[in-house]
PDB file of C-alpha atoms in Angstrom:
ATOM      1  CA  MET A 146      16.381  45.326  39.453  1.00  0.00           C
ATOM      2  CA  THR A 147      13.299  44.986  38.437  1.00  0.00           C
ATOM      3  CA  ALA A 148      14.237  44.209  35.201  1.00  0.00           C
ATOM      4  CA  GLY A 149      16.334  41.636  36.380  1.00  0.00           C
ATOM      5  CA  ILE A 150      13.309  39.988  38.226  1.00  0.00           C
ATOM      6  CA  LEU A 151      11.293  39.818  35.083  1.00  0.00           C
ATOM      7  CA  ARG A 152      13.832  38.152  33.518  1.00  0.00           C
ATOM      8  CA  ARG A 153      13.868  35.525  36.363  1.00  0.00           C
ATOM      9  CA  LEU A 154      10.304  34.909  36.490  1.00  0.00           C
ATOM     10  CA  THR A 155       9.989  34.349  33.005  1.00  0.00           C
ATOM     11  CA  ARG A 156      12.967  31.871  32.701  1.00  0.00           C
ATOM     12  CA  LEU A 157      10.776  30.124  35.686  1.00  0.00           C
ATOM     13  CA  ILE A 158       8.068  30.348  33.149  1.00  0.00           C
ATOM     14  CA  GLU A 159       9.721  29.081  30.478  1.00  0.00           C
ATOM     15  CA  SER A 160      11.132  26.133  32.728  1.00  0.00           C
ATOM     16  CA  ALA A 161       7.071  25.335  33.776  1.00  0.00           C
ATOM     17  CA  TYR A 162       6.944  24.648  29.834  1.00  0.00           C
ATOM     18  CA  ASP A 163       9.645  22.224  29.751  1.00  0.00           C
ATOM     19  CA  ILE A 164       7.648  20.248  32.545  1.00  0.00           C
ATOM     20  CA  SER A 165       4.699  19.687  30.975  1.00  0.00           C
ATOM     21  CA  ARG A 166       6.077  18.303  27.754  1.00  0.00           C
ATOM     22  CA  GLN A 167       7.514  15.687  29.825  1.00  0.00           C
ATOM     23  CA  GLU A 168       6.486  11.868  29.165  1.00  0.00           C
ATOM     24  CA  GLU A 169       6.006  11.714  32.395  1.00  0.00           C
ATOM     25  CA  VAL A 170       6.399  14.702  35.518  1.00  0.00           C
ATOM     26  CA  SER A 171       7.252  13.896  39.169  1.00  0.00           C
ATOM     27  CA  GLU A 172       6.864  14.538  42.933  1.00  0.00           C
ATOM     28  CA  ALA A 173      10.703  15.517  42.211  1.00  0.00           C
ATOM     29  CA  ASP A 174      10.289  17.033  39.102  1.00  0.00           C
ATOM     30  CA  GLU A 175       7.908  19.733  40.581  1.00  0.00           C
ATOM     31  CA  GLU A 176       9.341  20.282  44.010  1.00  0.00           C
ATOM     32  CA  ALA A 177      12.902  20.730  42.103  1.00  0.00           C
ATOM     33  CA  TRP A 178      11.134  23.869  40.166  1.00  0.00           C
ATOM     34  CA  TRP A 179       8.834  25.258  43.162  1.00  0.00           C
ATOM     35  CA  LEU A 180      12.557  25.311  45.217  1.00  0.00           C
ATOM     36  CA  ARG A 181      13.250  28.281  42.628  1.00  0.00           C
ATOM     37  CA  VAL A 182       9.839  29.656  42.753  1.00  0.00           C
ATOM     38  CA  GLU A 183       9.690  30.188  46.376  1.00  0.00           C
ATOM     39  CA  ALA A 184      13.753  31.108  46.131  1.00  0.00           C
ATOM     40  CA  ALA A 185      12.681  33.773  43.311  1.00  0.00           C
ATOM     41  CA  LEU A 186       9.231  35.074  45.301  1.00  0.00           C
ATOM     42  CA  CYS A 187      11.215  35.721  48.679  1.00  0.00           C
ATOM     43  CA  GLU A 188      13.904  36.966  47.296  1.00  0.00           C
ATOM     44  CA  ALA A 189      12.231  39.666  45.136  1.00  0.00           C
ATOM     45  CA  PHE A 190       9.289  40.274  47.662  1.00  0.00           C
ATOM     46  CA  GLY A 191      10.232  38.411  51.079  1.00  0.00           C
ATOM     47  CA  ARG A 192       8.238  35.795  52.235  1.00  0.00           C
ATOM     48  CA  GLU A 193       5.984  37.481  54.236  1.00  0.00           C
ATOM     49  CA  SER A 194       4.230  38.910  50.974  1.00  0.00           C
ATOM     50  CA  ILE A 195       1.436  38.673  49.002  1.00  0.00           C
ATOM     51  CA  GLN A 196       3.124  37.107  45.938  1.00  0.00           C
ATOM     52  CA  HIS A 197       4.791  33.987  47.987  1.00  0.00           C
ATOM     53  CA  GLU A 198       1.997  33.990  50.517  1.00  0.00           C
ATOM     54  CA  THR A 199      -0.687  33.157  47.429  1.00  0.00           C
ATOM     55  CA  ALA A 200       1.718  31.025  45.859  1.00  0.00           C
ATOM     56  CA  SER A 201       2.271  28.343  48.842  1.00  0.00           C
ATOM     57  CA  ARG A 202      -1.781  28.234  49.352  1.00  0.00           C
ATOM     58  CA  LYS A 203      -2.817  27.735  46.062  1.00  0.00           C
ATOM     59  CA  ARG A 204      -0.036  24.407  46.677  1.00  0.00           C
ATOM     60  CA  ARG A 205      -0.856  23.326  49.253  1.00  0.00           C
ATOM     61  CA  ARG A 206      -4.904  23.096  48.340  1.00  0.00           C
ATOM     62  CA  ALA A 207      -3.254  21.985  45.068  1.00  0.00           C
ATOM     63  CA  ALA A 208      -1.985  19.022  47.527  1.00  0.00           C
ATOM     64  CA  LEU A 209      -5.903  17.643  48.659  1.00  0.00           C
ATOM     65  CA  ARG A 210      -5.910  17.133  45.193  1.00  0.00           C
ATOM     66  CA  LEU A 211      -2.798  14.026  45.117  1.00  0.00           C
ATOM     67  CA  VAL A 212      -4.455  13.218  48.715  1.00  0.00           C
ATOM     68  CA  ASN A 213      -8.593  12.806  47.001  1.00  0.00           C
ATOM     69  CA  LEU A 214      -7.524  10.111  43.981  1.00  0.00           C
ATOM     70  CA  ASN A 215      -8.649   6.809  44.132  1.00  0.00           C
ATOM     71  CA  PRO A 216      -5.793   4.163  45.187  1.00  0.00           C
ATOM     72  CA  GLN A 217      -7.153   1.702  43.784  1.00  0.00           C
ATOM     73  CA  SER A 218      -7.289   3.047  40.384  1.00  0.00           C
ATOM     74  CA  PRO A 219      -5.708   1.661  37.174  1.00  0.00           C
ATOM     75  CA  ASN A 220      -4.074   4.886  36.187  1.00  0.00           C
ATOM     76  CA  LYS A 221      -2.918   5.194  39.693  1.00  0.00           C
ATOM     77  CA  SER A 222       0.473   6.647  37.801  1.00  0.00           C
ATOM     78  CA  ASP A 223      -0.545   8.966  35.001  1.00  0.00           C
ATOM     79  CA  GLU A 224      -2.850  10.231  37.729  1.00  0.00           C
ATOM     80  CA  VAL A 225      -0.042  11.046  39.812  1.00  0.00           C
ATOM     81  CA  SER A 226       1.486  12.348  36.994  1.00  0.00           C
ATOM     82  CA  GLU A 227      -0.746  14.149  36.146  1.00  0.00           C
ATOM     83  CA  HIS A 228      -0.918  15.415  39.215  1.00  0.00           C
ATOM     84  CA  TYR A 229       2.248  17.555  39.428  1.00  0.00           C
ATOM     85  CA  ARG A 230       2.325  18.063  35.657  1.00  0.00           C
ATOM     86  CA  ARG A 231      -1.274  20.623  36.160  1.00  0.00           C
ATOM     87  CA  LEU A 232       0.312  21.748  39.645  1.00  0.00           C
ATOM     88  CA  VAL A 233       2.987  23.528  37.657  1.00  0.00           C
ATOM     89  CA  SER A 234       0.968  24.456  35.172  1.00  0.00           C
ATOM     90  CA  GLU A 235      -1.140  26.154  37.841  1.00  0.00           C
ATOM     91  CA  GLN A 236       1.899  27.566  39.455  1.00  0.00           C
ATOM     92  CA  ALA A 237       3.186  29.206  36.092  1.00  0.00           C
ATOM     93  CA  SER A 238      -0.352  30.880  35.856  1.00  0.00           C
ATOM     94  CA  TYR A 239       0.120  32.391  39.254  1.00  0.00           C
ATOM     95  CA  LEU A 240       3.631  33.900  37.810  1.00  0.00           C
ATOM     96  CA  LYS A 241       2.299  34.977  34.598  1.00  0.00           C
ATOM     97  CA  ILE A 242       0.101  37.389  36.574  1.00  0.00           C
ATOM     98  CA  VAL A 243       2.684  38.021  38.748  1.00  0.00           C
ATOM     99  CA  VAL A 244       4.669  39.254  35.756  1.00  0.00           C
ATOM    100  CA  SER A 245       1.392  40.912  34.432  1.00  0.00           C
ATOM    101  CA  GLU A 246       1.531  43.338  37.929  1.00  0.00           C
ATOM    102  CA  ILE A 247       5.326  44.489  37.354  1.00  0.00           C
ATOM    103  CA  GLU A 248       4.644  45.553  34.012  1.00  0.00           C
ATOM    104  CA  ASP A 249       1.906  47.276  34.876  1.00  0.00           C
ATOM    105  CA  ARG A 250       3.514  49.239  37.450  1.00  0.00           C
ATOM    106  CA  ASP A 251       6.517  49.749  35.777  1.00  0.00           C
ATOM    107  CA  MET A 252       5.108  50.449  32.154  1.00  0.00           C
ATOM    108  CA  ASP A 253       8.628  51.872  31.325  1.00  0.00           C
ATOM    109  CA  VAL A 254      11.028  48.603  32.274  1.00  0.00           C
ATOM    110  CA  GLU A 255      12.237  46.983  29.232  1.00  0.00           C
ATOM    111  CA  VAL A 256      11.153  43.183  29.246  1.00  0.00           C
ATOM    112  CA  PRO A 257      12.915  41.360  27.463  1.00  0.00           C
ATOM    113  CA  VAL A 258      10.986  37.733  26.952  1.00  0.00           C
ATOM    114  CA  GLY A 259       7.496  37.771  24.866  1.00  0.00           C
ATOM    115  CA  LYS A 260       7.504  41.427  23.706  1.00  0.00           C
ATOM    116  CA  SER A 261       6.257  42.265  19.592  1.00  0.00           C
ATOM    117  CA  SER A 262       9.311  43.016  17.313  1.00  0.00           C
ATOM    118  CA  GLY A 263       6.602  44.626  15.183  1.00  0.00           C
ATOM    119  CA  VAL A 264       7.317  42.174  12.335  1.00  0.00           C
ATOM    120  CA  VAL A 265       4.508  39.719  11.695  1.00  0.00           C
ATOM    121  CA  GLY A 266       5.521  36.161  10.502  1.00  0.00           C
ATOM    122  CA  LYS A 267       3.375  34.529   7.484  1.00  0.00           C
ATOM    123  CA  LYS A 268       3.173  30.744   8.362  1.00  0.00           C
ATOM    124  CA  VAL A 269       0.316  29.505  10.462  1.00  0.00           C
ATOM    125  CA  PHE A 270       1.502  27.566  13.208  1.00  0.00           C
ATOM    126  CA  VAL A 271      -1.065  24.761  15.261  1.00  0.00           C
ATOM    127  CA  GLY A 272      -0.797  23.814  18.515  1.00  0.00           C
ATOM    128  CA  HIS A 273      -1.647  20.714  19.383  1.00  0.00           C
ATOM    129  CA  GLY A 274      -1.471  18.051  22.298  1.00  0.00           C
ATOM    130  CA  ARG A 275      -1.291  13.922  21.103  1.00  0.00           C
ATOM    131  CA  SER A 276      -4.557  13.573  19.504  1.00  0.00           C
ATOM    132  CA  SER A 277      -3.547  12.867  15.797  1.00  0.00           C
ATOM    133  CA  GLU A 278      -6.725  15.344  14.832  1.00  0.00           C
ATOM    134  CA  TRP A 279      -4.184  18.198  14.542  1.00  0.00           C
ATOM    135  CA  LEU A 280      -2.687  16.247  11.840  1.00  0.00           C
ATOM    136  CA  VAL A 281      -6.428  16.892  10.035  1.00  0.00           C
ATOM    137  CA  LEU A 282      -6.255  20.317  10.021  1.00  0.00           C
ATOM    138  CA  GLU A 283      -2.005  20.798   9.086  1.00  0.00           C
ATOM    139  CA  LYS A 284      -2.813  18.848   5.913  1.00  0.00           C
ATOM    140  CA  PHE A 285      -5.311  21.203   5.000  1.00  0.00           C
ATOM    141  CA  ILE A 286      -4.409  23.979   5.849  1.00  0.00           C
ATOM    142  CA  LYS A 287      -0.799  23.057   3.468  1.00  0.00           C
ATOM    143  CA  ASP A 288      -2.597  20.800   0.450  1.00  0.00           C
ATOM    144  CA  ARG A 289      -5.893  22.678   0.520  1.00  0.00           C
ATOM    145  CA  LEU A 290      -5.228  26.008   0.944  1.00  0.00           C
ATOM    146  CA  ARG A 291      -1.388  26.002   0.194  1.00  0.00           C
ATOM    147  CA  LEU A 292      -0.759  27.949   3.341  1.00  0.00           C
ATOM    148  CA  GLU A 293       2.560  27.025   5.357  1.00  0.00           C
ATOM    149  CA  VAL A 294       2.179  25.496   8.474  1.00  0.00           C
ATOM    150  CA  VAL A 295       4.768  25.718  11.317  1.00  0.00           C
ATOM    151  CA  GLU A 296       4.222  23.487  15.540  1.00  0.00           C
ATOM    152  CA  PHE A 297       6.305  22.820  17.950  1.00  0.00           C
ATOM    153  CA  SER A 298       8.503  19.491  16.493  1.00  0.00           C
ATOM    154  CA  SER A 299       9.000  21.337  12.954  1.00  0.00           C
ATOM    155  CA  VAL A 300      11.481  23.697  14.784  1.00  0.00           C
ATOM    156  CA  PRO A 301      15.129  22.062  14.965  1.00  0.00           C
ATOM    157  CA  THR A 302      15.749  20.862  18.264  1.00  0.00           C
ATOM    158  CA  ALA A 303      19.521  20.967  18.136  1.00  0.00           C
ATOM    159  CA  GLY A 304      20.981  22.872  20.429  1.00  0.00           C
ATOM    160  CA  MET A 305      18.160  25.536  20.806  1.00  0.00           C
ATOM    161  CA  HIS A 306      16.410  26.062  24.608  1.00  0.00           C
ATOM    162  CA  THR A 307      12.194  25.215  24.422  1.00  0.00           C
ATOM    163  CA  ALA A 308      12.373  28.858  24.572  1.00  0.00           C
ATOM    164  CA  GLU A 309      14.166  29.773  21.553  1.00  0.00           C
ATOM    165  CA  ARG A 310      11.718  27.407  19.788  1.00  0.00           C
ATOM    166  CA  LEU A 311       8.823  28.657  21.222  1.00  0.00           C
ATOM    167  CA  LYS A 312       9.777  32.780  20.361  1.00  0.00           C
ATOM    168  CA  GLN A 313      11.275  31.436  16.585  1.00  0.00           C
ATOM    169  CA  MET A 314       7.583  30.251  16.479  1.00  0.00           C
ATOM    170  CA  LEU A 315       6.109  33.377  17.819  1.00  0.00           C
ATOM    171  CA  ASP A 316       7.681  35.525  15.262  1.00  0.00           C
ATOM    172  CA  GLN A 317       7.505  33.358  12.214  1.00  0.00           C
ATOM    173  CA  SER A 318       3.324  32.543  12.714  1.00  0.00           C
ATOM    174  CA  ASN A 319       0.886  35.454  11.516  1.00  0.00           C
ATOM    175  CA  ILE A 320      -2.312  33.363  12.856  1.00  0.00           C
ATOM    176  CA  ALA A 321      -2.118  30.169  15.462  1.00  0.00           C
ATOM    177  CA  PHE A 322      -4.961  27.359  15.434  1.00  0.00           C
ATOM    178  CA  LEU A 323      -4.471  25.901  19.059  1.00  0.00           C
ATOM    179  CA  VAL A 324      -6.190  22.177  19.374  1.00  0.00           C
ATOM    180  CA  MET A 325      -7.522  21.077  22.317  1.00  0.00           C
ATOM    181  CA  THR A 326      -8.535  17.926  22.317  1.00  0.00           C
ATOM    182  CA  ALA A 327     -10.056  15.531  25.221  1.00  0.00           C
ATOM    183  CA  GLU A 328      -7.515  13.420  26.030  1.00  0.00           C
ATOM    184  CA  ASP A 329      -5.921  13.698  29.999  1.00  0.00           C
ATOM    185  CA  GLU A 330      -8.805  12.829  32.485  1.00  0.00           C
ATOM    186  CA  ARG A 331      -8.540  14.373  36.236  1.00  0.00           C
ATOM    187  CA  ALA A 332      -9.340  12.787  39.739  1.00  0.00           C
ATOM    188  CA  ASP A 333     -13.281  14.577  39.146  1.00  0.00           C
ATOM    189  CA  SER A 334     -12.926  12.911  35.954  1.00  0.00           C
ATOM    190  CA  VAL A 335     -13.308  16.487  34.013  1.00  0.00           C
ATOM    191  CA  ARG A 336     -11.117  15.710  30.605  1.00  0.00           C
ATOM    192  CA  VAL A 337      -8.882  18.558  29.852  1.00  0.00           C
ATOM    193  CA  ALA A 338      -6.107  18.937  27.380  1.00  0.00           C
ATOM    194  CA  ARG A 339      -2.517  18.234  27.799  1.00  0.00           C
ATOM    195  CA  ALA A 340      -0.937  21.683  29.602  1.00  0.00           C
ATOM    196  CA  ASN A 341       1.413  22.178  27.096  1.00  0.00           C
ATOM    197  CA  VAL A 342      -1.505  23.087  24.741  1.00  0.00           C
ATOM    198  CA  ILE A 343      -3.342  24.975  27.434  1.00  0.00           C
ATOM    199  CA  HIS A 344      -0.013  27.227  27.896  1.00  0.00           C
ATOM    200  CA  GLU A 345       0.515  27.798  23.730  1.00  0.00           C
ATOM    201  CA  VAL A 346      -2.414  29.386  23.726  1.00  0.00           C
ATOM    202  CA  GLY A 347      -1.821  31.743  26.309  1.00  0.00           C
ATOM    203  CA  LEU A 348       1.472  32.541  24.902  1.00  0.00           C
ATOM    204  CA  PHE A 349      -0.644  33.087  21.287  1.00  0.00           C
ATOM    205  CA  GLN A 350      -2.953  35.108  22.374  1.00  0.00           C
ATOM    206  CA  GLY A 351      -0.781  37.561  24.260  1.00  0.00           C
ATOM    207  CA  ARG A 352       1.600  38.159  20.944  1.00  0.00           C
ATOM    208  CA  LEU A 353      -1.324  37.525  18.278  1.00  0.00           C
ATOM    209  CA  GLY A 354      -4.358  38.916  20.188  1.00  0.00           C
ATOM    210  CA  PHE A 355      -7.875  36.663  20.433  1.00  0.00           C
ATOM    211  CA  GLU A 356      -8.658  36.873  16.891  1.00  0.00           C
ATOM    212  CA  ARG A 357      -5.727  35.371  15.336  1.00  0.00           C
ATOM    213  CA  ALA A 358      -5.634  33.120  18.543  1.00  0.00           C
ATOM    214  CA  ILE A 359      -8.221  30.274  17.639  1.00  0.00           C
ATOM    215  CA  VAL A 360      -8.690  27.701  20.259  1.00  0.00           C
ATOM    216  CA  LEU A 361     -10.173  24.664  18.765  1.00  0.00           C
ATOM    217  CA  LEU A 362     -11.757  23.394  21.416  1.00  0.00           C
ATOM    218  CA  GLU A 363     -13.388  19.337  20.871  1.00  0.00           C
ATOM    219  CA  ASP A 364     -16.576  18.612  22.593  1.00  0.00           C
ATOM    220  CA  GLY A 365     -16.382  16.944  26.105  1.00  0.00           C
ATOM    221  CA  CYS A 366     -12.735  18.866  26.925  1.00  0.00           C
ATOM    222  CA  GLU A 367     -13.284  21.403  29.295  1.00  0.00           C
ATOM    223  CA  GLU A 368     -12.167  24.994  28.618  1.00  0.00           C
ATOM    224  CA  PHE A 369     -11.113  27.266  30.763  1.00  0.00           C
ATOM    225  CA  SER A 370     -12.053  31.184  31.394  1.00  0.00           C
ATOM    226  CA  ASN A 371      -9.105  32.542  29.683  1.00  0.00           C
ATOM    227  CA  ILE A 372     -11.234  31.356  26.185  1.00  0.00           C
ATOM    228  CA  SER A 373     -14.564  31.783  27.281  1.00  0.00           C
ATOM    229  CA  GLY A 374     -15.866  33.042  24.796  1.00  0.00           C
ATOM    230  CA  LEU A 375     -13.814  34.180  22.944  1.00  0.00           C
ATOM    231  CA  GLY A 376     -11.237  32.964  19.944  1.00  0.00           C
ATOM    232  CA  GLN A 377     -12.900  29.787  19.853  1.00  0.00           C
ATOM    233  CA  ILE A 378     -14.265  27.195  17.263  1.00  0.00           C
ATOM    234  CA  ARG A 379     -15.354  23.691  18.479  1.00  0.00           C
ATOM    235  CA  PHE A 380     -15.902  20.639  16.458  1.00  0.00           C
ATOM    236  CA  PRO A 381     -17.549  17.563  17.333  1.00  0.00           C
ATOM    237  CA  ARG A 382     -14.565  14.251  18.791  1.00  0.00           C
ATOM    238  CA  GLY A 383     -13.029  13.045  16.587  1.00  0.00           C
ATOM    239  CA  ASN A 384     -13.830  15.083  13.526  1.00  0.00           C
ATOM    240  CA  ILE A 385     -12.251  18.045  13.763  1.00  0.00           C
ATOM    241  CA  ALA A 386     -12.800  18.462   9.445  1.00  0.00           C
ATOM    242  CA  ALA A 387     -16.297  18.954  10.421  1.00  0.00           C
ATOM    243  CA  VAL A 388     -15.417  23.208  11.342  1.00  0.00           C
ATOM    244  CA  PHE A 389     -12.642  23.153   7.825  1.00  0.00           C
ATOM    245  CA  GLU A 390     -15.088  25.957   6.778  1.00  0.00           C
ATOM    246  CA  GLN A 391     -14.832  27.905  10.072  1.00  0.00           C
ATOM    247  CA  VAL A 392     -10.770  27.434   9.706  1.00  0.00           C
ATOM    248  CA  ARG A 393     -10.587  29.034   5.837  1.00  0.00           C
ATOM    249  CA  ALA A 394     -13.308  31.284   6.798  1.00  0.00           C
ATOM    250  CA  THR A 395     -10.803  32.282   9.431  1.00  0.00           C
ATOM    251  CA  LEU A 396      -7.838  32.769   7.563  1.00  0.00           C
ATOM    252  CA  GLU A 397      -9.779  34.788   4.897  1.00  0.00           C
ATOM    253  CA  ARG A 398     -10.840  37.153   7.424  1.00  0.00           C
ATOM    254  CA  GLU A 399      -7.750  37.711   8.423  1.00  0.00           C
ATOM    255  CA  GLY A 400      -6.088  38.315   5.150  1.00  0.00           C
ATOM    256  CA  LEU A 401      -4.338  34.970   4.787  1.00  0.00           C
ATOM    257  CA  LEU A 402      -6.260  34.006   1.498  1.00  0.00           C
ATOM    258  CA  VAL A 403      -8.769  36.074  -1.132  1.00  0.00           C
ATOM    259  CA  ALA A 404     -12.300  34.679  -0.566  1.00  0.00           C
ATOM    260  CA  LEU A 405     -13.822  33.182  -3.552  1.00  0.00           C
ATOM    261  CA  ARG A 406     -16.359  35.433  -4.626  1.00  0.00           C
TER     262      ARG A 406
END
C-alpha cells in the first residue's frame, strides 16, 4: 500500500512540474490539480489527518495573496497566472516533504521514481527559465570547455511525458548548473526565478547532491531556503560570463576537466 501511495504522490508532483511550464496557469488548472491532491491525501491518510489539514491550510493562506493583488495593475493577468503557478509549486513542495516522511518511516519500501541506479552520466545539465543568459553559459561549456550539454528542450518530446524527459536528463547528467534569473515579480515586488527552475533545483540536488547541483543565482533574484549558502554562484544581472572561471573551477573540482597547471 505504501508503494502505491508514493507512486500516486510522485505522479502529482510530476504533473505540478508540467503545470509550472505552461505559458499561463489558470484558476481551473490549479483547482483541478488540487482536487487530485486532496483526494490522494484523504485516501492515504484520512480527511482529518495532519497531512490533509496542512495542505488545506497552506492553500487557504495562499489565497490571501490573490486578494492583495492590485486590481489596477497593467500586468494583472500575468500576476494572477503567476499566483496559481506559485500555489501549485508550493503544494508540490509540501508533497515532497510528505513523500520524504513516508520514505524515512518505511525504509524497506521500493520507490520506483527518483532513485539513482548508481550509474552516473557524463553530460552537463543546464536548467533555465526564459532569460537568454543560459545560452551564453551553454556556449561557454560546449565551445570553450568541450563538454556535452543537455537541457530540457534538447530531449526529443514526441511521445515522451515530462517525467520521462526529466528522468532521462537526470540519468545522463554528471553535474547540473541551474540558472536562476530574476524573471517573475511577486505581488510584494520581489523578483523570483521561474517555478520550473526551482523545481529542477530540487530534482538535481536530490539526485546529484549539493556539490554537483550548482545554482547560478542572478543578482536581484530571491534565493530560497534550500539553497541559502549551499552550492551557489552569484553573478551580476545580465552578465553570467562574469562567473565563467568559477564554473570552470567547479568542473575541474568534480573531475570533468583537467586543471591547467
